[in-house]
Every structure is written in structure tokens, then in C-alpha cells.
Tab-separated table of C-alpha atoms in Angstrom:
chain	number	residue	atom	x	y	z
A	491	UNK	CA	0.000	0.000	0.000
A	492	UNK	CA	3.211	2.184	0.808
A	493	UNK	CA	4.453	1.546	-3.024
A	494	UNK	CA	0.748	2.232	-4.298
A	495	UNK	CA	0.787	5.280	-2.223
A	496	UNK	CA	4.058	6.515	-3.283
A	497	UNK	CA	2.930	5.588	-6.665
A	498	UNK	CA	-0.138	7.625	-6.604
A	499	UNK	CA	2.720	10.624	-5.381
A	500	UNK	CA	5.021	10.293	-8.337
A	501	UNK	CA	2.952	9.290	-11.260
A	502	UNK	CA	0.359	11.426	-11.409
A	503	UNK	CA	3.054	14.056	-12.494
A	504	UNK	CA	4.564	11.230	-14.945
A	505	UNK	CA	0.944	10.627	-16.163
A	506	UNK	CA	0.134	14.546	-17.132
A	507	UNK	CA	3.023	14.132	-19.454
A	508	UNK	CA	1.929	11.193	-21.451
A	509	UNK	CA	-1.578	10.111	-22.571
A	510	UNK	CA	-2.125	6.705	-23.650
A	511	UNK	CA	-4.295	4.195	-23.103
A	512	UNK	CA	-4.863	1.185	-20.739
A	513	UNK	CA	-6.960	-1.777	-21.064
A	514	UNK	CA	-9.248	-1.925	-17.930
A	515	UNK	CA	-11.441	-4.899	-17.753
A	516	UNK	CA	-11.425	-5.210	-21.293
A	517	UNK	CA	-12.193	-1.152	-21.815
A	518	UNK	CA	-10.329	1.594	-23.178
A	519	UNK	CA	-9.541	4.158	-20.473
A	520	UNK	CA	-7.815	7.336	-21.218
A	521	UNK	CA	-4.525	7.096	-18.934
A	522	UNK	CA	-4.684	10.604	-17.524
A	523	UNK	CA	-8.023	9.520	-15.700
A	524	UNK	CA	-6.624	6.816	-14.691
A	525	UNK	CA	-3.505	8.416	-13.474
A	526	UNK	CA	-5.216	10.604	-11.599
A	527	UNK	CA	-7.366	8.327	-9.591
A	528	UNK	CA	-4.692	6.261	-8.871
A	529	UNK	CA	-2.627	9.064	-7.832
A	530	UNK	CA	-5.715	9.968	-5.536
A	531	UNK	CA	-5.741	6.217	-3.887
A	532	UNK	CA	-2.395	5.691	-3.565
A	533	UNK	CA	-1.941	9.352	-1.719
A	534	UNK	CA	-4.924	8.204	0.485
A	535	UNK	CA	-3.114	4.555	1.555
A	536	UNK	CA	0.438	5.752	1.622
A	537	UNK	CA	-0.476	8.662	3.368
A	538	UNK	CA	-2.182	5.890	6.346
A	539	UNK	CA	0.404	3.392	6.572
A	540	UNK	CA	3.952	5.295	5.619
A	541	UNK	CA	4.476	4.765	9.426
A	542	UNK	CA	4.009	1.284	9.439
A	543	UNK	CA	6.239	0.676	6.380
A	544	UNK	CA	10.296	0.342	6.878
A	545	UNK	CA	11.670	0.011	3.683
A	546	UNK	CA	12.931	2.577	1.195
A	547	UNK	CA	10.489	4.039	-0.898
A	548	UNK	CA	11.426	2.187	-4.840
A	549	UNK	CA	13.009	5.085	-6.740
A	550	UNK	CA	11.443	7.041	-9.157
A	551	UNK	CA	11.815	6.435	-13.110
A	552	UNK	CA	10.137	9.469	-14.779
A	553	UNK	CA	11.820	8.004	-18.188
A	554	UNK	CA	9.825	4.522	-18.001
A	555	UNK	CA	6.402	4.842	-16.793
A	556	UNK	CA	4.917	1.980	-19.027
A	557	UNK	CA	7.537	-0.228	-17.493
A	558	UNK	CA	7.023	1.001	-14.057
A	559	UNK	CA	2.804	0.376	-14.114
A	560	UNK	CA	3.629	-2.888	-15.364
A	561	UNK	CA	5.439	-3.470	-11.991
A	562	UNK	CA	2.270	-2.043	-10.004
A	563	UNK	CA	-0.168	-4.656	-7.781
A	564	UNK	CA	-3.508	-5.371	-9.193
A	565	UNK	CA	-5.829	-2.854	-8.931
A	566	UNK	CA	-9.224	-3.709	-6.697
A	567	UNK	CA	-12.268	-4.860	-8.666
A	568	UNK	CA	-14.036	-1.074	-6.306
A	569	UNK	CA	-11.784	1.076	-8.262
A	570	UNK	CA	-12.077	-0.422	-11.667
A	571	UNK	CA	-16.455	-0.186	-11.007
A	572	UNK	CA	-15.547	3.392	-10.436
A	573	UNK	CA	-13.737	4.078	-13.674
A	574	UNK	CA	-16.323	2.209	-15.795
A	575	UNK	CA	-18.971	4.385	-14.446
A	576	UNK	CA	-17.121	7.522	-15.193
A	577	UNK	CA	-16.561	7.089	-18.128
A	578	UNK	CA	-20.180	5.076	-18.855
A	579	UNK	CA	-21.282	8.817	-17.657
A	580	UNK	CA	-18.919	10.224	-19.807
A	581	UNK	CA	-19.720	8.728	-22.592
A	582	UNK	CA	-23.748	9.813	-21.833
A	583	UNK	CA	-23.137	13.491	-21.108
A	584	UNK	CA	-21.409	13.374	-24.679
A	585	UNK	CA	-24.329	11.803	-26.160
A	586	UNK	CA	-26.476	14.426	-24.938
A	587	UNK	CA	-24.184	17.144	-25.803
A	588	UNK	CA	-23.922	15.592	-29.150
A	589	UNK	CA	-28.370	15.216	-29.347
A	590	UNK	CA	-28.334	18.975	-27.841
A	591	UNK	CA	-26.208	20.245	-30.575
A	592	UNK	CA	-28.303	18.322	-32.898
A	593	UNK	CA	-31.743	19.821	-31.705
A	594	UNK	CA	-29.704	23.387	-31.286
A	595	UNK	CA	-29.105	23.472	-34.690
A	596	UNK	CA	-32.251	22.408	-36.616
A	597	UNK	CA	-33.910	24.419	-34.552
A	598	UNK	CA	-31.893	26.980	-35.204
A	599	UNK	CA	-32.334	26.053	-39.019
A	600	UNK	CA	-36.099	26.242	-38.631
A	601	UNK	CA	-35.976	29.518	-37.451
A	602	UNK	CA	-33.735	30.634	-39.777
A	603	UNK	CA	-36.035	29.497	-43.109
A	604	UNK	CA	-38.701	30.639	-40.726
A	605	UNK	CA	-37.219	34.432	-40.988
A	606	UNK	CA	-36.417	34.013	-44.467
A	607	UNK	CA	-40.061	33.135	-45.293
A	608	UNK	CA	-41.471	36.028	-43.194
A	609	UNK	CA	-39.022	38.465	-45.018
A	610	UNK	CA	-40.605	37.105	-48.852
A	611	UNK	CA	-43.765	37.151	-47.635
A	612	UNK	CA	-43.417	40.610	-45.883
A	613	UNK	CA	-42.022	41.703	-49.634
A	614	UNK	CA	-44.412	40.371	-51.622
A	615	UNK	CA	-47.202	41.849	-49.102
A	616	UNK	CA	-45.187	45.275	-49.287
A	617	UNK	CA	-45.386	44.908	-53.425
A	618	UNK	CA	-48.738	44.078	-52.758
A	619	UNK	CA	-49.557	47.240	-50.694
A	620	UNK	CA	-47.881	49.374	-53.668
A	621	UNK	CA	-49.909	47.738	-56.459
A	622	UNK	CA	-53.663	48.605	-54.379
A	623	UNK	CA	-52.013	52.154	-53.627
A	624	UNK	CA	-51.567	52.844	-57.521
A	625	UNK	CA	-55.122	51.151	-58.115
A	626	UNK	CA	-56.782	53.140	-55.642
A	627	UNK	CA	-55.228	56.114	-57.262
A	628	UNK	CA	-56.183	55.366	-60.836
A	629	UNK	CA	-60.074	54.268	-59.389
A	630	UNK	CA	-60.206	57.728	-57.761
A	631	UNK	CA	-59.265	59.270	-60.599
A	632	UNK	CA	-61.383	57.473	-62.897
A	633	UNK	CA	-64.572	58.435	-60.190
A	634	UNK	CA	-63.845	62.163	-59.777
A	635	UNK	CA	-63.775	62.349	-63.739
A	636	UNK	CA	-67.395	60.830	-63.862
A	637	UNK	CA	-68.773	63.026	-60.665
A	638	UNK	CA	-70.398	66.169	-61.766
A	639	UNK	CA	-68.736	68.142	-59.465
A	640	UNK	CA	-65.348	67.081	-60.067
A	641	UNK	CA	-64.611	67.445	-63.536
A	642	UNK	CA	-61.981	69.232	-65.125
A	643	UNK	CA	-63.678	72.198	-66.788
A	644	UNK	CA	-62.982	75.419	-67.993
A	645	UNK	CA	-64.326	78.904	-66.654
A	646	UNK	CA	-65.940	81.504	-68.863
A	647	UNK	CA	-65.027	84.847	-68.710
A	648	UNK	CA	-67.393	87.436	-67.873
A	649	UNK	CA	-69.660	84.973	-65.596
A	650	UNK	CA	-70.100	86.515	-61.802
A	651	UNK	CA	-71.858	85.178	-58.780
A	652	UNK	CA	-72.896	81.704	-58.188
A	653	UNK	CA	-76.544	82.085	-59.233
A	654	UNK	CA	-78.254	80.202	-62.368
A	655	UNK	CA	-76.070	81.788	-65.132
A	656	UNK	CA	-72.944	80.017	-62.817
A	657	UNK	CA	-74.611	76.575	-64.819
A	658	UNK	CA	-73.197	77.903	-67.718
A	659	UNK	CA	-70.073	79.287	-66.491
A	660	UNK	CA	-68.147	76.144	-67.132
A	661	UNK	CA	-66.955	74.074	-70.325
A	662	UNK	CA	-65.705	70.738	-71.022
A	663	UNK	CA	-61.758	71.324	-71.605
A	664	UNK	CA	-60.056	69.614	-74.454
A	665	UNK	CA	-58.400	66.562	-72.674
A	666	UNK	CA	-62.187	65.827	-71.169
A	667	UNK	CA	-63.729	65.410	-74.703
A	668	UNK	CA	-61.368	62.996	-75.493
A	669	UNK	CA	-62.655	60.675	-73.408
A	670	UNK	CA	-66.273	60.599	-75.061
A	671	UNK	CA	-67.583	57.582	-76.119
A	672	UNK	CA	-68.063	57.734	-79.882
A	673	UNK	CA	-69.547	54.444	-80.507
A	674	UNK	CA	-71.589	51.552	-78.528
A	675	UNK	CA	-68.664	49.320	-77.904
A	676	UNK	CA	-66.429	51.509	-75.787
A	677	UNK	CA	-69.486	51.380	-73.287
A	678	UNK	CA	-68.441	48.833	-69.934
A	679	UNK	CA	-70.285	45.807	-69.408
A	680	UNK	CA	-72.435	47.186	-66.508
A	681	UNK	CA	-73.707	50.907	-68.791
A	682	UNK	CA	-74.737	47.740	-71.709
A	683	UNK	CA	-76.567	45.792	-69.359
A	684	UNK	CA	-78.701	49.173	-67.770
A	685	UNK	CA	-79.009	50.004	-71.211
A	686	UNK	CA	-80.334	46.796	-72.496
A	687	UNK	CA	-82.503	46.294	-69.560
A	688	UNK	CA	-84.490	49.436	-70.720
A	689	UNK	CA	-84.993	47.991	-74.220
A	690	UNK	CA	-81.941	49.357	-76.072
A	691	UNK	CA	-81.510	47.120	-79.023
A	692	UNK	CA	-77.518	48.803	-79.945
A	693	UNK	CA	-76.830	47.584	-76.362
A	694	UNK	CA	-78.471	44.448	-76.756
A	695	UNK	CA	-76.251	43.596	-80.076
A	696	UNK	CA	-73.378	45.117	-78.093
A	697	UNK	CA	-73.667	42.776	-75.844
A	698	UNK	CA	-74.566	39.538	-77.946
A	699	UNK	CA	-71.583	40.646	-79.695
A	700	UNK	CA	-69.230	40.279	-76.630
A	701	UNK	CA	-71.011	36.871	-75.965
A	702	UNK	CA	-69.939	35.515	-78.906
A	703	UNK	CA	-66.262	36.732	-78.255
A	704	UNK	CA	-66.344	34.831	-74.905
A	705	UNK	CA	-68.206	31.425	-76.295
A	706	UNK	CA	-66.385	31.485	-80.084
A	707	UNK	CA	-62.583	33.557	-78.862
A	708	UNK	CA	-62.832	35.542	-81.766
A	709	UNK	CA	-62.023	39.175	-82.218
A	710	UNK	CA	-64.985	41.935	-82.400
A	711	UNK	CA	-64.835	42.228	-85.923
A	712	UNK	CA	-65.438	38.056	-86.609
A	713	UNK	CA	-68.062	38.215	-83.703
A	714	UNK	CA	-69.704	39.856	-86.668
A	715	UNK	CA	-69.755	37.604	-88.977
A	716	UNK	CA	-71.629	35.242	-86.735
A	717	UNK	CA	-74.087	37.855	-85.615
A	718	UNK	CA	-74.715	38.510	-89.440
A	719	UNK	CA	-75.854	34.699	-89.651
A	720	UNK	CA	-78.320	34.785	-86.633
A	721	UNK	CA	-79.866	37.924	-88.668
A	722	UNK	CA	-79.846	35.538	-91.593
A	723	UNK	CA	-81.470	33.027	-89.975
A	724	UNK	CA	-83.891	35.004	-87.807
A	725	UNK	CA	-85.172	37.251	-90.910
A	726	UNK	CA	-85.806	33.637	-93.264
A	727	UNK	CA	-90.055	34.491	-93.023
A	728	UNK	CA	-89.911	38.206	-92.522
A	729	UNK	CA	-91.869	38.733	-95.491
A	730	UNK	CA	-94.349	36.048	-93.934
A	731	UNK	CA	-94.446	37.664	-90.694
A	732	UNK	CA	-95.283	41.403	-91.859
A	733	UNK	CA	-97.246	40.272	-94.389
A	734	UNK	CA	-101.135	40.977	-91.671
A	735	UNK	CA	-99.434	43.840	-91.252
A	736	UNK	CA	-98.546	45.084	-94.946
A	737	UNK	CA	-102.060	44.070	-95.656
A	738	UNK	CA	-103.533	45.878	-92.782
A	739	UNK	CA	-101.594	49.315	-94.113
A	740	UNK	CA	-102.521	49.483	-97.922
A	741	UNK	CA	-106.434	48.305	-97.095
A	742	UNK	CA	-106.565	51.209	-94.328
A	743	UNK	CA	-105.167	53.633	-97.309
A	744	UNK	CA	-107.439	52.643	-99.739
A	745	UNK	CA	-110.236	53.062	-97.775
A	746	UNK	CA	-109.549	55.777	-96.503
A	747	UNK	CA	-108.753	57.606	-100.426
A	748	UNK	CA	-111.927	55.290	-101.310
A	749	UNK	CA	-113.630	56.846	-98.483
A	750	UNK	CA	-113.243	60.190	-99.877
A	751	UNK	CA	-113.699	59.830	-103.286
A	752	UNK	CA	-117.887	58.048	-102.703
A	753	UNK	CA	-118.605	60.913	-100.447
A	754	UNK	CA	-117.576	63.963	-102.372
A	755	UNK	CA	-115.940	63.025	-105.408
A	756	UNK	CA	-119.039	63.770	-107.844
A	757	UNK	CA	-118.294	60.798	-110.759
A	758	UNK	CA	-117.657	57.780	-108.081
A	759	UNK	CA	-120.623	59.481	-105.757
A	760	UNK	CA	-123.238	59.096	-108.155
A	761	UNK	CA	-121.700	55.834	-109.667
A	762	UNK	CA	-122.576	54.172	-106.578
A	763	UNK	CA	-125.310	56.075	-105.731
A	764	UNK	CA	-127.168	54.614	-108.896
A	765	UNK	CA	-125.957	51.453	-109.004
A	766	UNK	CA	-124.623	50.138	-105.880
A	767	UNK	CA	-127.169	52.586	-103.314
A	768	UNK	CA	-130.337	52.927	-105.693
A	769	UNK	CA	-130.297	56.634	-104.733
A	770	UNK	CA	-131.705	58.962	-107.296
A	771	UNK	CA	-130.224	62.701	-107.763
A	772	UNK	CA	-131.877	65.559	-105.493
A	773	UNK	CA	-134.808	66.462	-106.515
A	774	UNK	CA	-134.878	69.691	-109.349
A	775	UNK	CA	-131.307	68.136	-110.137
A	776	UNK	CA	-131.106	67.002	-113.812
A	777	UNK	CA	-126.854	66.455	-113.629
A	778	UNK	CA	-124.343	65.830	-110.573
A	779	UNK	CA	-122.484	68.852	-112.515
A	780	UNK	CA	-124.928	70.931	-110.481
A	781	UNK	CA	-124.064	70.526	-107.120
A	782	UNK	CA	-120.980	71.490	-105.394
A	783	UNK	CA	-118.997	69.446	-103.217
A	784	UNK	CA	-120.441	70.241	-99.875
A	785	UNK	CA	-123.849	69.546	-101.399
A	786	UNK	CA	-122.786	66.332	-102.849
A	787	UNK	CA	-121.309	65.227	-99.987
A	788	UNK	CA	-124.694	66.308	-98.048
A	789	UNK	CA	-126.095	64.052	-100.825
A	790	UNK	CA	-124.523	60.871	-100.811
A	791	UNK	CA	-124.023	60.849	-96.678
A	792	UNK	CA	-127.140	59.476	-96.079
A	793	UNK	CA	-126.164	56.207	-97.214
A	794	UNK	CA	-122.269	56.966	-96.665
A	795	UNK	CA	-123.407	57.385	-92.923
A	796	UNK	CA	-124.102	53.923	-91.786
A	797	UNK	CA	-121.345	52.013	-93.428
A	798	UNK	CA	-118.006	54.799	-92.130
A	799	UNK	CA	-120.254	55.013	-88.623
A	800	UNK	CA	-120.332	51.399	-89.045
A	801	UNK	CA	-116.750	51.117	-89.727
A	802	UNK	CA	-115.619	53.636	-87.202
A	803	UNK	CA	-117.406	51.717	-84.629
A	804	UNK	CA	-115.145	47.843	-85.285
A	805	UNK	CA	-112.266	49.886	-85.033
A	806	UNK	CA	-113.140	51.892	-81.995
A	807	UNK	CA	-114.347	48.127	-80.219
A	808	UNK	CA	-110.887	47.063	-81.235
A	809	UNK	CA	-108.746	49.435	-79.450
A	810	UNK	CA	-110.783	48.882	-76.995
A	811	UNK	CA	-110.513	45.327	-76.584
A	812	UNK	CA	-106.242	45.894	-77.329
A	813	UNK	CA	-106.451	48.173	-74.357
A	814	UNK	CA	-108.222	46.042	-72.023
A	815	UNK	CA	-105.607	43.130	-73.404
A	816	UNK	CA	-102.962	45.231	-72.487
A	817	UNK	CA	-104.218	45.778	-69.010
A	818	UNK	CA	-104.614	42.215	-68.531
A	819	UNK	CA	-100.749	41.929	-69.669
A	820	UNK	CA	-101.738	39.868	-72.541
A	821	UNK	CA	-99.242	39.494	-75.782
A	822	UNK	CA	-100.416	41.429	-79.062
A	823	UNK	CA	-99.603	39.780	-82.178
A	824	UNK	CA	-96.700	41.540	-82.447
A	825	UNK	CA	-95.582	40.448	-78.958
A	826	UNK	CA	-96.317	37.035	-79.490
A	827	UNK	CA	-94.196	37.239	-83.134
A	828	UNK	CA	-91.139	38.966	-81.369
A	829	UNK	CA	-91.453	35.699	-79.001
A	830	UNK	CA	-91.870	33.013	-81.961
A	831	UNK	CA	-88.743	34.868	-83.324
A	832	UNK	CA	-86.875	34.695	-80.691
A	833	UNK	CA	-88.169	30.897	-79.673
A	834	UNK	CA	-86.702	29.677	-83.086
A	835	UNK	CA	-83.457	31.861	-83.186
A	836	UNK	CA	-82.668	30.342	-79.183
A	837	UNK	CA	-83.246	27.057	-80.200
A	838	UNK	CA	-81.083	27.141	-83.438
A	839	UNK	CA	-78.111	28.557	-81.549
A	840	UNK	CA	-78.370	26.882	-77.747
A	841	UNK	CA	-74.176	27.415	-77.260
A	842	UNK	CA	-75.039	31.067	-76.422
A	843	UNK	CA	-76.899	33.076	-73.567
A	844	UNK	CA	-80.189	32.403	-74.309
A	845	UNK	CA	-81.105	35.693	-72.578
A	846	UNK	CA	-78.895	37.693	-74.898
A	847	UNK	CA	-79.632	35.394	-77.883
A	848	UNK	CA	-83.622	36.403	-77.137
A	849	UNK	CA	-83.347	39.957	-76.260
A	850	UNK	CA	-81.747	40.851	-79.207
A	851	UNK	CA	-84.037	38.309	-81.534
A	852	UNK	CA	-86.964	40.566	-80.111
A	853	UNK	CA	-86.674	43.012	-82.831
A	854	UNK	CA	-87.936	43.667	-86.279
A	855	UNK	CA	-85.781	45.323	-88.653
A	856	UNK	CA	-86.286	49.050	-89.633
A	857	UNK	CA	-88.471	49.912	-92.774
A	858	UNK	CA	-88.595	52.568	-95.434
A	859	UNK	CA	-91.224	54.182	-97.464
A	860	UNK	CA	-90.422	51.651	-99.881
A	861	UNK	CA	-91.943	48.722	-97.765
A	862	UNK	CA	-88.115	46.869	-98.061
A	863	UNK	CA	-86.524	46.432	-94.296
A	864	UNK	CA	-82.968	47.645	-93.626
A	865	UNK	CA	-81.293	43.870	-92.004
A	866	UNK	CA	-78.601	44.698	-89.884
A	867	UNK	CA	-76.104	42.392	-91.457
A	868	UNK	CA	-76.699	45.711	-94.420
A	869	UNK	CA	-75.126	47.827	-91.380
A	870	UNK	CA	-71.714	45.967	-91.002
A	871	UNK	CA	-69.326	46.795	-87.931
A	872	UNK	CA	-71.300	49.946	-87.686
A	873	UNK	CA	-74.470	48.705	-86.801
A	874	UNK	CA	-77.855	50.641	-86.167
A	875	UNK	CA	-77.854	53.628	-84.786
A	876	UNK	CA	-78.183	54.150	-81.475
């Protein structure tokens, strides 16, 4: 125990100088730590029995300390427990050290893509912000233009006060007429569909027109094209359709010149007075020559009178009976053709908005004196006016 104890005296110094390693049980030790608590037994037993021993303490050989351990007693089974467990601890604190770097650093990594993410987002959010700033600028533009109050006008000279002649104190200025709309199309979508919804017909085509850009993806000017062929088709029995009505118009003329001509017109008044009426001339009347127009007219109204009171009666008890239809919200004839039109025309074209396809099939073309309608596929990109 002396030896140990001087042991644990010497070579712990001869230890610090040299690291290697000694098999312990089978296990790796570092020698330092092993050193070292050998150092610390050996001081503890020398230090108790250097009384007791009485030999010279074995001299010191700094240059050999392999060869002097080798020379050492066995070590007790207590202090080779020890060891393993320090370094079995060891060995765990640097396994958490080594997880606890591990966990430092993805977290660490998460927070770092977590910043970088923030930062794009709070870019993109900033872009974002500057985009609805210039929108919002633009939109209040475009609004104070439209308000009445707000428009860029010019001030005549010569107008005082702010009474009624101030209504005419202001003009339009040059840059402001630019912005008219000179044609149907460079109306929005929301002034066609007001428009339309009070019975516009341009706006209706307008529309149609921009429905068969979004169905077809054509251009306006081939949107055209295919209107041209739903006026084609819709316009086949025109002539069929108008013809009550053509009739109606050239028998209320002729009646009405006929009309005329029997009651004061002296040949055809007593033409049908003789033959057609049975009336004789006035009495102390030898020739029709005789009798002016008033008189003739005084002449042949006796039997004139029932059939234009007649006559004038059927027509009043028509528009009468068309009004009370119309109070009932009952179709006309031409109501109900505007809807056959329009039936046909949806059901030969079903691909499109049947709602635009009808409200613009409810329409008859314009006529002229001549009796000939104007189609609109005549009109081209122009179209009818408005």
C-alpha cells in the first residue's frame, strides 16, 4: 500500500506528461483519468500506513512509466467499477451534448427558413400594398372624372356670382372630350346591361356581340360575322311575318282615299249612288255637274253614314278590346311574333346566352317608305344607330 501510495505521489506528475491508453477490464480508459485516480488512492493509503512501512520508498523512473505500471499490484475490482462508471457517464453526457447540438441546430435552421419566409412574404405583401395604392389612385381618378362636381372644366369669362347663369359658367376642356364615347362598344359591361334592360336594341347587339367573343374567342370584328348569320337566320319568313301587317296598311289607305272619293268626289258618288245605293239625284237636279262638293257630300251621306259610322265603330271596339288586353298583360300579335322569333333563333343557336340570344331576336328590322326592311347584317361593324 506504501508503493501504491508513493505511486499515486510520483505518477500522477509522470501521467500529465503522457496520454495513452490502458486496457481496464477489457475497456479503453484514457490514462490521464486513470492516473489521476490512482494518484488519488495511492496518496490516500500511503499517506495511512507510511508509518508502518520500513523500507525505502522504490526510486522514481520518470523516463519509463509503461515499465514502471507494469510493476504495479492489481488494482481492486471497487476502483475499476468506479472508472467504468465515469466514463459510462462520460460517454452519456457526450451523447447528450452531441443530441443537444443536434436539436440546437435544426432548430436553429427552422428559425432561420422561418425568418427568411417572413421576409418574402413581408415583400411580396409590401409589393402588394404598392400595387392597391396605384389602383386606388387610378379608381379615384377614374370616379372624380365621372362626378359632376369634379370634372376638369374650364371657366368663362365674364360669368359673376354663383346664381343660375354660374350653370353655364363652365366648359368641357379639351383633354375631357377625349374621353367621349363615340360608338356603342367603348361602353363597360355594366352601362350595356342598364341600357339593355331598358330595351336598347344597340346595347343588346353590343352585348350579344361580346357573348360571342367569350363562347367562339374571336375578335370583335369576326363576332360579326356570326351575328350577321343569326340575322340571316332570324329574318328567313320576314316577309311572312309582316305580311297581316302590310295588308292591314294598304287596305286602311285605300279606304280611306276610297272613303273620300264616294262621299264627295261627284263621278264615283253618283256611280254608286245609282248602281250600288239605288239613290236617285236631289230632286230639281237634272246632272251631278250641279251641285258642289259640300252639297254632294250632303247628298250621298245618307247612305255613306251607316257604313263609315259602321266602320268607325269595329275599329273603336278594337282598341278597346287591345287596351283592355294590355291591361290584362296579354301578348299582341306583335308580342307574341317577337317571341316566336326569338323561340326559333334560341333554339337554333343553344351554345349562347339564351337571354342575350332572345333579347336581341326581339326586334324587327327598320323599314322605309319603300316597304323593303334595312337587315342589320346591311349595317356591317357599324351597326344601327343608337
Amino acid at each position: 500500500l506504501g508503493g501504491l501510495g508513493g505511486l499515486g505521489g510520483r505518477g500522477g506528475s509522470a501521467g500529465e506528461a503522457q496520454r495513452t491508453v490502458v486496457r481496464v477490464g477489457g475497456a479503453g480508459v484514457p490514462r490521464a483519468p486513470v492516473r489521476a485516480h490512482i494518484a488519488s488512492a495511492g496518496a490516500l493509503v500511503g499517506a495511512g500506513c507510511r508509518g508502518c512501512s520500513t523500507g525505502p520508498p522504490a526510486p522514481h523512473a520518470p523516463d519509463a512509466p509503461d515499465a514502471f505500471l507494469q510493476d504495479l499490484p492489481p488494482v481492486p475490482d471497487a476502483v475499476l467499477d468506479t472508472l467504468r462508471k465515469l466514463e459510462q457517464e462520460g460517454a452519456d453526457l457526450r451523447a447528450q451534448i452531441r443530441v443537444s447540438n443536434s436539436l440546437h441546430r435544426k432548430r436553429n435552421d427552422l428559425l432561420l427558413g422561418s425568418l427568411k419566409d417572413a421576409e418574402a412574404e413581408r415583400r411580396k405583401l409590401h409589393e402588394q400594398m404598392q400595387q392597391l395604392t396605384r389602383d386606388f389612385h387610378v379608381l379615384a381618378e377614374a370616379l372624380q372624372s365621372e362626378n359632376l362636381g369634379s370634372r376638369d372644366r374650364v371657366q368663362r369669362k365674364g360669368i359673376e356670382g354663383q346664381g343660375g347663369q354660374s350653370r353655364m359658367a363652365y366648359r368641357p376642356t379639351h383633354e375631357y372630350s377625349m374621353k367621349q364615347p363615340t360608338h356603342v362598344c367603348e361602353l363597360s359591361h355594366q352601362s350595356l346591361a342598364e341600357m339593355a334592360m331598358l330595351g336598347n336594341h344597340c346595347s343588346r347587339r353590343e352585348r350579344l356581340l361580346r357573348e360571342v367573343m367569350c363562347v367562339d374567342g374571336v375578335s370583335w370584328g369576326q363576332a360579326h360575322d356570326v351575328i350577321n348569320s343569326f340575322d340571316q337566320f332570324n329574318e328567313r319568313y320576314y316577309w311572312l311575318e309582316t305580311f297581316p301587317y302590310r295588308l292591314g296598311i294598304t287596305i286602311a289607305f285605300l279606304s280611306g282615299v276610297a272613303s273620300i272619293a264616294l262621299v264627295f268626289w261627284r263621278p264615283v258618288a253618283v256611280w254608286y249612288g245609282e248602281q250600288v245605293a239605288g239613290e236617285e239625284l236631289p230632286e230639281g237636279v237634272a246632272d251631278i255637274s250641279e251641285l258642289s262638293v259640300n252639297q254632294v257630300g250632303t247628298w250621298t251621306w245618307s247612305w255613306m253614314e251607316p257604313v263609315l259610322g259602321t266602320a268607325s265603330f269595329v275599329l273603336l271596339c278594337c282598341q278597346f278590346l287591345r287596351g283592355q288586353a294590355v291591361k290584362m298583360n296579354m301578348r299582341s300579335y306583335s308580342e307574341q311574333l317577337l317571341h316566336w322569333r326569338a323561340d326559333r333563333l334560341c333554339a337554333a343557336f343553344p351554345r349562347y346566352d339564351q337571354s342575350m340570344l332572345r333579347a336581341w331576336g326581339k326586334h324587327m328590322p327598320k323599314c322605309g317608305l319603300h316597304f323593303f326592311p334595312t337587315y342589320e347584317r346591311s349595317t356591317r361593324q357599324k351597326g344601327p344607330h343608337s
